[in-house]
PDB file of C-alpha atoms in Angstrom:
ATOM      1  CA  MET H 764       4.480   7.025 -25.159  1.00 34.00           C
ATOM      2  CA  ALA H 765       5.932   3.613 -26.064  1.00 34.00           C
ATOM      3  CA  THR H 766       7.048   1.338 -23.153  1.00 35.00           C
ATOM      4  CA  THR H 767       7.756  -2.406 -22.715  1.00 37.00           C
ATOM      5  CA  ASP H 768       6.116  -2.267 -19.291  1.00 39.00           C
ATOM      6  CA  THR H 769       2.498  -3.314 -19.677  1.00 36.00           C
ATOM      7  CA  ALA H 770       2.129  -5.467 -16.545  1.00 37.00           C
ATOM      8  CA  THR H 771      -0.290  -3.217 -14.585  1.00 37.00           C
ATOM      9  CA  THR H 772      -3.047  -5.627 -13.468  1.00 39.00           C
ATOM     10  CA  ASP H 773      -3.313  -9.168 -12.214  1.00 45.00           C
ATOM     11  CA  THR H 774      -5.217 -10.132 -15.390  1.00 47.00           C
ATOM     12  CA  GLU H 775      -2.345  -9.397 -17.709  1.00 57.00           C
ATOM     13  CA  GLU H 776       0.442 -11.741 -18.591  1.00 63.00           C
ATOM     14  CA  PRO H 777       3.770 -11.048 -16.857  1.00 72.00           C
ATOM     15  CA  THR H 778       5.822  -8.905 -19.118  1.00 85.00           C
ATOM     16  CA  LEU H 779       8.565  -7.376 -16.913  1.00 90.00           C
ATOM     17  CA  THR H 780      12.178  -8.501 -17.599  1.00 92.00           C
ATOM     18  CA  VAL H 781      14.226  -8.760 -14.400  1.00 94.00           C
ATOM     19  CA  ASP H 782      15.849  -5.381 -15.220  1.00 93.00           C
ATOM     20  CA  GLU H 783      12.524  -3.625 -15.585  1.00 92.00           C
ATOM     21  CA  LEU H 784      11.179  -5.294 -12.381  1.00 93.00           C
ATOM     22  CA  ALA H 785      14.216  -4.165 -10.447  1.00 92.00           C
ATOM     23  CA  ALA H 786      13.890  -0.566 -11.846  1.00 90.00           C
ATOM     24  CA  ARG H 787      10.180  -0.447 -11.009  1.00 89.00           C
ATOM     25  CA  ALA H 788      10.803  -1.632  -7.473  1.00 89.00           C
ATOM     26  CA  GLY H 789      13.782   0.554  -6.823  1.00 87.00           C
ATOM     27  CA  VAL H 790      16.155  -2.357  -6.086  1.00 90.00           C
ATOM     28  CA  THR H 791      19.079  -4.002  -7.870  1.00 92.00           C
ATOM     29  CA  VAL H 792      18.937  -7.006 -10.292  1.00 94.00           C
ATOM     30  CA  ARG H 793      21.087  -8.839  -7.845  1.00 95.00           C
ATOM     31  CA  THR H 794      18.593  -8.147  -5.025  1.00 94.00           C
ATOM     32  CA  VAL H 795      15.758  -9.604  -7.223  1.00 95.00           C
ATOM     33  CA  ARG H 796      17.746 -12.740  -7.905  1.00 94.00           C
ATOM     34  CA  PHE H 797      18.809 -13.026  -4.366  1.00 94.00           C
ATOM     35  CA  TYR H 798      15.218 -12.867  -3.055  1.00 94.00           C
ATOM     36  CA  GLY H 799      14.338 -15.505  -5.657  1.00 93.00           C
ATOM     37  CA  THR H 800      16.925 -17.939  -4.323  1.00 93.00           C
ATOM     38  CA  ARG H 801      15.708 -17.404  -0.786  1.00 91.00           C
ATOM     39  CA  GLY H 802      12.079 -18.094  -1.927  1.00 89.00           C
ATOM     40  CA  LEU H 803      10.895 -14.619  -1.155  1.00 91.00           C
ATOM     41  CA  LEU H 804       9.842 -14.135  -4.754  1.00 92.00           C
ATOM     42  CA  PRO H 805       7.948 -16.748  -6.818  1.00 90.00           C
ATOM     43  CA  PRO H 806       9.803 -17.778  -9.938  1.00 92.00           C
ATOM     44  CA  PRO H 807       9.307 -15.902 -13.177  1.00 92.00           C
ATOM     45  CA  VAL H 808       7.315 -17.152 -16.165  1.00 91.00           C
ATOM     46  CA  ILE H 809       9.805 -18.464 -18.638  1.00 89.00           C
ATOM     47  CA  GLY H 810       9.144 -17.234 -22.095  1.00 84.00           C
ATOM     48  CA  PRO H 811      10.750 -17.536 -25.460  1.00 83.00           C
ATOM     49  CA  ARG H 812      14.554 -17.773 -25.515  1.00 84.00           C
ATOM     50  CA  ARG H 813      14.407 -18.835 -21.868  1.00 86.00           C
ATOM     51  CA  VAL H 814      13.780 -15.162 -20.673  1.00 87.00           C
ATOM     52  CA  GLY H 815      12.065 -14.873 -17.302  1.00 91.00           C
ATOM     53  CA  HIS H 816       8.983 -12.522 -17.062  1.00 92.00           C
ATOM     54  CA  TYR H 817       7.580 -11.028 -13.940  1.00 94.00           C
ATOM     55  CA  GLY H 818       4.221  -9.428 -13.198  1.00 91.00           C
ATOM     56  CA  PRO H 819       2.300  -7.186 -10.753  1.00 89.00           C
ATOM     57  CA  GLU H 820       2.525  -9.843  -7.898  1.00 89.00           C
ATOM     58  CA  HIS H 821       6.315  -9.692  -7.949  1.00 93.00           C
ATOM     59  CA  LEU H 822       6.223  -5.912  -7.869  1.00 90.00           C
ATOM     60  CA  SER H 823       3.821  -5.914  -4.951  1.00 88.00           C
ATOM     61  CA  ARG H 824       5.726  -8.620  -3.106  1.00 91.00           C
ATOM     62  CA  LEU H 825       8.986  -6.498  -3.370  1.00 92.00           C
ATOM     63  CA  ALA H 826       7.120  -3.458  -2.127  1.00 88.00           C
ATOM     64  CA  LEU H 827       5.986  -5.484   0.788  1.00 88.00           C
ATOM     65  CA  ILE H 828       9.479  -6.790   1.546  1.00 90.00           C
ATOM     66  CA  GLU H 829      10.851  -3.252   1.371  1.00 86.00           C
ATOM     67  CA  GLU H 830       8.233  -1.970   3.836  1.00 81.00           C
ATOM     68  CA  LEU H 831       9.060  -4.898   6.267  1.00 85.00           C
ATOM     69  CA  GLN H 832      12.776  -3.905   6.058  1.00 84.00           C
ATOM     70  CA  HIS H 833      11.996  -0.291   6.822  1.00 77.00           C
ATOM     71  CA  HIS H 834      10.569  -1.631  10.047  1.00 74.00           C
ATOM     72  CA  GLY H 835      13.763  -3.195  10.983  1.00 76.00           C
ATOM     73  CA  MET H 836      12.856  -6.895  10.321  1.00 83.00           C
ATOM     74  CA  THR H 837      15.631  -9.207   9.523  1.00 87.00           C
ATOM     75  CA  LEU H 838      15.648 -11.292   6.367  1.00 88.00           C
ATOM     76  CA  SER H 839      14.838 -14.374   8.397  1.00 89.00           C
ATOM     77  CA  ALA H 840      11.829 -12.599  10.020  1.00 88.00           C
ATOM     78  CA  ILE H 841      10.616 -11.421   6.538  1.00 89.00           C
ATOM     79  CA  GLU H 842      10.874 -15.075   5.389  1.00 90.00           C
ATOM     80  CA  ARG H 843       8.712 -16.202   8.338  1.00 88.00           C
ATOM     81  CA  TYR H 844       6.205 -13.441   7.656  1.00 86.00           C
ATOM     82  CA  LEU H 845       5.848 -14.249   4.040  1.00 87.00           C
ATOM     83  CA  ARG H 846       5.503 -17.959   4.690  1.00 86.00           C
ATOM     84  CA  GLN H 847       2.534 -17.176   6.884  1.00 84.00           C
ATOM     85  CA  LEU H 848       0.639 -15.479   4.193  1.00 84.00           C
ATOM     86  CA  PRO H 849      -2.072 -17.486   2.379  1.00 81.00           C
ATOM     87  CA  PRO H 850      -0.896 -18.944  -0.984  1.00 79.00           C
ATOM     88  CA  GLY H 851      -1.998 -17.398  -4.241  1.00 78.00           C
ATOM     89  CA  LEU H 852      -2.245 -13.846  -3.034  1.00 81.00           C
ATOM     90  CA  SER H 853      -2.878 -11.345  -5.787  1.00 78.00           C
ATOM     91  CA  ALA H 854      -0.974  -8.101  -6.206  1.00 78.00           C
ATOM     92  CA  ASP H 855      -3.898  -6.255  -4.762  1.00 75.00           C
ATOM     93  CA  ASP H 856      -3.935  -8.545  -1.764  1.00 77.00           C
ATOM     94  CA  LEU H 857      -0.225  -8.016  -1.203  1.00 80.00           C
ATOM     95  CA  ALA H 858      -0.813  -4.242  -1.504  1.00 74.00           C
ATOM     96  CA  ILE H 859      -3.210  -4.481   1.364  1.00 72.00           C
ATOM     97  CA  HIS H 860      -0.790  -6.255   3.477  1.00 73.00           C
ATOM     98  CA  ARG H 861       1.761  -3.638   2.726  1.00 73.00           C
ATOM     99  CA  ALA H 862      -0.729  -0.847   3.616  1.00 69.00           C
ATOM    100  CA  LEU H 863      -1.232  -2.455   6.973  1.00 68.00           C
ATOM    101  CA  VAL H 864       2.428  -2.673   7.676  1.00 68.00           C
ATOM    102  CA  ALA H 865       3.080   0.872   6.339  1.00 64.00           C
ATOM    103  CA  SER H 866       0.369   2.288   8.643  1.00 58.00           C
ATOM    104  CA  TRP H 867       2.717   1.975  11.663  1.00 55.00           C
ATOM    105  CA  ALA H 868       5.671   3.491  10.067  1.00 56.00           C
ATOM    106  CA  PRO H 869       6.586   7.117  11.100  1.00 55.00           C
ATOM    107  CA  ASP H 870       6.536   9.733   8.412  1.00 59.00           C
ATOM    108  CA  ALA H 871      10.016  10.004   6.958  1.00 71.00           C
ATOM    109  CA  PRO H 872      10.043  12.033   3.721  1.00 81.00           C
ATOM    110  CA  GLU H 873      12.845  11.261   1.200  1.00 85.00           C
ATOM    111  CA  GLU H 874      14.179  13.094  -1.848  1.00 91.00           C
ATOM    112  CA  ALA H 875      14.282  11.580  -5.278  1.00 90.00           C
ATOM    113  CA  THR H 876      15.116  12.865  -8.706  1.00 92.00           C
ATOM    114  CA  ARG H 877      12.795  12.874 -11.660  1.00 92.00           C
ATOM    115  CA  GLU H 878      14.925  10.286 -13.318  1.00 91.00           C
ATOM    116  CA  GLN H 879      14.665   7.965 -10.236  1.00 89.00           C
ATOM    117  CA  LEU H 880      10.896   8.372 -10.235  1.00 91.00           C
ATOM    118  CA  ALA H 881      10.723   7.600 -13.949  1.00 91.00           C
ATOM    119  CA  ARG H 882      12.487   4.340 -13.312  1.00 87.00           C
ATOM    120  CA  ARG H 883      10.004   3.483 -10.621  1.00 85.00           C
ATOM    121  CA  ALA H 884       7.154   4.306 -12.994  1.00 86.00           C
ATOM    122  CA  GLY H 885       8.685   2.370 -15.875  1.00 84.00           C
ATOM    123  CA  ARG H 886       8.205   5.269 -18.209  1.00 88.00           C
ATOM    124  CA  PRO H 887       9.049   9.110 -18.401  1.00 91.00           C
ATOM    125  CA  LEU H 888       6.898  11.104 -16.093  1.00 91.00           C
ATOM    126  CA  SER H 889       5.128  14.177 -17.593  1.00 91.00           C
ATOM    127  CA  GLU H 890       4.325  17.455 -15.807  1.00 91.00           C
ATOM    128  CA  GLU H 891       0.815  16.172 -15.538  1.00 89.00           C
ATOM    129  CA  ASP H 892       2.039  13.043 -13.876  1.00 91.00           C
ATOM    130  CA  ILE H 893       3.975  15.093 -11.349  1.00 92.00           C
ATOM    131  CA  ASP H 894       0.946  17.337 -10.719  1.00 89.00           C
ATOM    132  CA  ARG H 895      -1.147  14.180 -10.186  1.00 88.00           C
ATOM    133  CA  LEU H 896       1.254  12.754  -7.680  1.00 90.00           C
ATOM    134  CA  ALA H 897       1.549  16.106  -5.807  1.00 90.00           C
ATOM    135  CA  ALA H 898      -2.335  16.300  -5.658  1.00 87.00           C
ATOM    136  CA  LEU H 899      -2.389  12.806  -4.015  1.00 84.00           C
ATOM    137  CA  ASN H 900       0.241  13.941  -1.502  1.00 85.00           C
ATOM    138  CA  VAL H 901       2.710  11.351  -2.855  1.00 88.00           C
ATOM    139  CA  LEU H 902       5.355  14.036  -3.502  1.00 91.00           C
ATOM    140  CA  GLU H 903       5.970  17.776  -3.395  1.00 93.00           C
ATOM    141  CA  ARG H 904       8.321  19.987  -5.327  1.00 93.00           C
ATOM    142  CA  THR H 905      11.523  21.444  -3.988  1.00 93.00           C
ATOM    143  CA  GLU H 906      13.474  24.561  -4.903  1.00 92.00           C
ATOM    144  CA  ASP H 907      15.445  22.252  -7.373  1.00 93.00           C
ATOM    145  CA  PRO H 908      13.106  21.386 -10.210  1.00 89.00           C
ATOM    146  CA  ASP H 909      14.787  18.068 -10.718  1.00 92.00           C
ATOM    147  CA  VAL H 910      14.517  16.995  -6.941  1.00 93.00           C
ATOM    148  CA  LEU H 911      11.182  15.916  -5.436  1.00 94.00           C
ATOM    149  CA  ARG H 912      10.396  15.175  -1.880  1.00 94.00           C
ATOM    150  CA  ILE H 913       8.500  11.949  -1.665  1.00 90.00           C
ATOM    151  CA  ASP H 914       6.436   9.990   0.969  1.00 86.00           C
ATOM    152  CA  PRO H 915       7.793   6.427   0.536  1.00 79.00           C
ATOM    153  CA  GLY H 916       4.881   5.049   2.459  1.00 72.00           C
ATOM    154  CA  VAL H 917       2.454   5.932  -0.446  1.00 78.00           C
ATOM    155  CA  LEU H 918       4.871   6.037  -3.393  1.00 82.00           C
ATOM    156  CA  HIS H 919       4.048   2.488  -4.555  1.00 78.00           C
ATOM    157  CA  LEU H 920       0.295   3.363  -4.440  1.00 79.00           C
ATOM    158  CA  GLY H 921       0.783   6.644  -6.232  1.00 84.00           C
ATOM    159  CA  MET H 922       2.774   4.852  -9.149  1.00 85.00           C
ATOM    160  CA  ARG H 923      -0.103   2.408  -9.524  1.00 81.00           C
ATOM    161  CA  LEU H 924      -2.632   5.164  -9.676  1.00 82.00           C
ATOM    162  CA  LEU H 925      -0.820   6.841 -12.488  1.00 85.00           C
ATOM    163  CA  GLU H 926      -1.979   3.925 -14.711  1.00 81.00           C
ATOM    164  CA  VAL H 927      -5.586   3.916 -13.579  1.00 82.00           C
ATOM    165  CA  PRO H 928      -7.843   5.321 -16.373  1.00 83.00           C
ATOM    166  CA  ILE H 929      -9.821   7.571 -13.976  1.00 83.00           C
ATOM    167  CA  ALA H 930      -9.845  11.302 -13.872  1.00 86.00           C
ATOM    168  CA  LEU H 931      -7.766  13.025 -11.187  1.00 83.00           C
ATOM    169  CA  GLU H 932     -10.851  14.834  -9.978  1.00 87.00           C
ATOM    170  CA  THR H 933     -12.580  11.407  -9.391  1.00 88.00           C
ATOM    171  CA  ILE H 934      -9.651  10.112  -7.412  1.00 83.00           C
ATOM    172  CA  LEU H 935      -9.460  13.166  -5.296  1.00 84.00           C
ATOM    173  CA  ALA H 936     -13.226  13.060  -4.711  1.00 89.00           C
ATOM    174  CA  ALA H 937     -12.775   9.318  -3.645  1.00 85.00           C
ATOM    175  CA  HIS H 938      -9.862  10.336  -1.367  1.00 80.00           C
ATOM    176  CA  THR H 939     -12.199  12.945   0.240  1.00 87.00           C
ATOM    177  CA  VAL H 940     -14.878  10.356   0.915  1.00 88.00           C
ATOM    178  CA  VAL H 941     -12.402   7.944   2.504  1.00 82.00           C
ATOM    179  CA  LEU H 942     -10.952  10.715   4.752  1.00 82.00           C
ATOM    180  CA  GLU H 943     -14.393  11.883   5.905  1.00 88.00           C
ATOM    181  CA  HIS H 944     -15.611   8.448   6.788  1.00 87.00           C
ATOM    182  CA  THR H 945     -12.460   7.260   8.392  1.00 83.00           C
ATOM    183  CA  ARG H 946     -12.190  10.346  10.465  1.00 86.00           C
ATOM    184  CA  SER H 947     -15.778   9.917  11.626  1.00 89.00           C
ATOM    185  CA  ALA H 948     -15.055   6.224  12.491  1.00 85.00           C
ATOM    186  CA  ALA H 949     -11.923   7.334  14.383  1.00 82.00           C
ATOM    187  CA  ARG H 950     -13.843   9.833  16.430  1.00 86.00           C
ATOM    188  CA  GLU H 951     -16.569   7.349  17.445  1.00 87.00           C
ATOM    189  CA  LEU H 952     -14.030   4.715  18.256  1.00 81.00           C
ATOM    190  CA  SER H 953     -12.007   7.113  20.224  1.00 79.00           C
ATOM    191  CA  ARG H 954     -15.073   8.175  22.200  1.00 82.00           C
ATOM    192  CA  LEU H 955     -15.787   4.505  23.026  1.00 80.00           C
ATOM    193  CA  PHE H 956     -12.193   3.821  24.091  1.00 74.00           C
ATOM    194  CA  ARG H 957     -12.095   7.077  26.139  1.00 73.00           C
ATOM    195  CA  ASP H 958     -15.212   5.946  28.040  1.00 75.00           C
ATOM    196  CA  GLU H 959     -13.694   2.591  28.611  1.00 69.00           C
ATOM    197  CA  VAL H 960     -10.621   4.281  30.156  1.00 63.00           C
ATOM    198  CA  TRP H 961     -12.327   6.952  32.158  1.00 63.00           C
ATOM    199  CA  GLY H 962     -15.350   4.978  33.236  1.00 58.00           C
ATOM    200  CA  PRO H 963     -18.910   6.313  33.731  1.00 54.00           C
ATOM    201  CA  ASP H 964     -18.110   8.148  37.065  1.00 50.00           C
ATOM    202  CA  HIS H 965     -15.117  10.225  35.912  1.00 52.00           C
ATOM    203  CA  GLU H 966     -17.033  13.509  36.163  1.00 49.00           C
ATOM    204  CA  GLY H 967     -17.552  12.925  39.862  1.00 49.00           C
ATOM    205  CA  GLY H 968     -13.846  12.497  40.468  1.00 50.00           C
ATOM    206  CA  SER H 969     -14.099   8.881  41.563  1.00 50.00           C
ATOM    207  CA  GLY H 970     -12.345   7.553  38.463  1.00 53.00           C
ATOM    208  CA  PRO H 971      -8.606   6.608  38.197  1.00 55.00           C
ATOM    209  CA  SER H 972      -5.897   9.142  38.829  1.00 61.00           C
ATOM    210  CA  GLY H 973      -4.201  11.034  35.981  1.00 65.00           C
ATOM    211  CA  ALA H 974      -1.124   8.825  35.810  1.00 72.00           C
ATOM    212  CA  GLU H 975      -3.261   5.712  35.861  1.00 71.00           C
ATOM    213  CA  ARG H 976      -5.400   7.031  33.036  1.00 65.00           C
ATOM    214  CA  VAL H 977      -2.333   7.806  30.947  1.00 69.00           C
ATOM    215  CA  ARG H 978      -1.028   4.284  31.532  1.00 72.00           C
ATOM    216  CA  ALA H 979      -4.565   2.866  30.637  1.00 66.00           C
ATOM    217  CA  LYS H 980      -4.661   4.866  27.439  1.00 67.00           C
ATOM    218  CA  LYS H 981      -1.389   3.838  26.253  1.00 68.00           C
ATOM    219  CA  SER H 982      -2.096   0.149  27.065  1.00 69.00           C
ATOM    220  CA  LEU H 983      -5.552   0.323  25.353  1.00 64.00           C
ATOM    221  CA  SER H 984      -3.985   2.118  22.189  1.00 65.00           C
ATOM    222  CA  ALA H 985      -1.171  -0.508  21.946  1.00 62.00           C
ATOM    223  CA  HIS H 986      -3.657  -3.355  22.031  1.00 64.00           C
ATOM    224  CA  MET H 987      -6.601  -1.922  20.096  1.00 68.00           C
ATOM    225  CA  GLN H 988      -5.104   0.314  17.391  1.00 67.00           C
ATOM    226  CA  PRO H 989      -3.625  -2.650  15.255  1.00 65.00           C
ATOM    227  CA  LEU H 990      -6.837  -4.651  15.687  1.00 70.00           C
ATOM    228  CA  VAL H 991      -9.000  -1.706  14.690  1.00 74.00           C
ATOM    229  CA  VAL H 992      -7.065  -0.934  11.575  1.00 71.00           C
ATOM    230  CA  GLN H 993      -7.188  -4.524  10.447  1.00 70.00           C
ATOM    231  CA  ALA H 994     -10.795  -4.797  11.174  1.00 76.00           C
ATOM    232  CA  LEU H 995     -11.595  -1.508   9.149  1.00 78.00           C
ATOM    233  CA  VAL H 996      -9.495  -2.827   6.178  1.00 73.00           C
ATOM    234  CA  ILE H 997     -11.238  -6.231   6.190  1.00 76.00           C
ATOM    235  CA  ALA H 998     -14.640  -4.745   6.528  1.00 81.00           C
ATOM    236  CA  PHE H 999     -14.014  -2.156   3.766  1.00 80.00           C
ATOM    237  CA  GLN H1000     -12.515  -4.817   1.560  1.00 75.00           C
ATOM    238  CA  ARG H1001     -15.520  -7.112   1.867  1.00 81.00           C
ATOM    239  CA  SER H1002     -17.970  -4.234   1.423  1.00 84.00           C
ATOM    240  CA  MET H1003     -16.184  -3.110  -1.759  1.00 79.00           C
ATOM    241  CA  LYS H1004     -16.347  -6.705  -3.070  1.00 78.00           C
ATOM    242  CA  SER H1005     -20.062  -6.899  -2.384  1.00 83.00           C
ATOM    243  CA  GLU H1006     -20.626  -3.486  -4.178  1.00 82.00           C
ATOM    244  CA  LEU H1007     -18.554  -4.491  -7.125  1.00 74.00           C
ATOM    245  CA  ARG H1008     -20.325  -7.799  -7.504  1.00 78.00           C
ATOM    246  CA  GLY H1009     -23.528  -5.995  -7.595  1.00 79.00           C
ATOM    247  CA  TRP H1010     -22.143  -3.525 -10.113  1.00 73.00           C
ATOM    248  CA  TYR H1011     -20.808  -6.297 -12.423  1.00 65.00           C
ATOM    249  CA  GLY H1012     -24.200  -8.120 -12.155  1.00 67.00           C
ATOM    250  CA  GLN H1013     -26.000  -5.051 -13.374  1.00 57.00           C
ATOM    251  CA  GLU H1014     -23.525  -4.230 -16.229  1.00 53.00           C
ATOM    252  CA  ASP H1015     -22.404  -7.648 -17.398  1.00 51.00           C
ATOM    253  CA  PRO H1016     -24.917 -10.529 -17.744  1.00 48.00           C
ATOM    254  CA  GLU H1017     -22.090 -13.149 -17.835  1.00 51.00           C
ATOM    255  CA  ALA H1018     -20.346 -11.809 -14.667  1.00 49.00           C
ATOM    256  CA  PRO H1019     -20.686 -13.843 -11.419  1.00 49.00           C
ATOM    257  CA  VAL H1020     -23.111 -12.321  -8.983  1.00 45.00           C
ATOM    258  CA  SER H1021     -23.207 -13.135  -5.272  1.00 42.00           C
ATOM    259  CA  PRO H1022     -26.105 -15.239  -4.136  1.00 40.00           C
TER     260      PRO H1022
END
């Protein structure tokens, strides 16, 4: 299937026109240009005939801005948030920031037509693509074959996974591994926090009252949950980088290997 959209990884040259970028991000061209004037988006790469080209970083940054808006942040607050990010973040780094933000958003399914999703993907979607997204819980079919119910929190990730040259079975197996280990970590952390709230003597009835325990649980959750999520993401990211460096070192003699 021919398409002009080939910007799928950070290693590729920016190839999206402003119209293609807007369609992929689900915004208008006017919005893209406005964000550019406010400094929310880095300038495009100027190609032949003075045509600006955008890449994966622009798309990931637009997705992050959209997520921050869903959380009710004003444009000024979003500007302050983006200014605090380290310079030179890749599209994958920005995607991690978006995942951290999206993790606190309530589930709010939306409906979209196949045509709208095709614009987000940058190409027509086959039945196999729809099946793939459904298997990843990105969307589900409705009674209307042209209308799909989507999870906006994972839509951007699902669209990126469509371009990954990995079998669906492998992605689903990876998803199962992640679920099993995160659930195990959540259970262990929950036990630790529960012991912190109840104390060692709760069985004997000398611990805090029911109302006090509820207040303590809410306070502990409010303080610890964001910190735990960030710690898990950072630890996992560093572990994956270490594994990949070892993998590259075995497969590619010219690849950099950690000392």
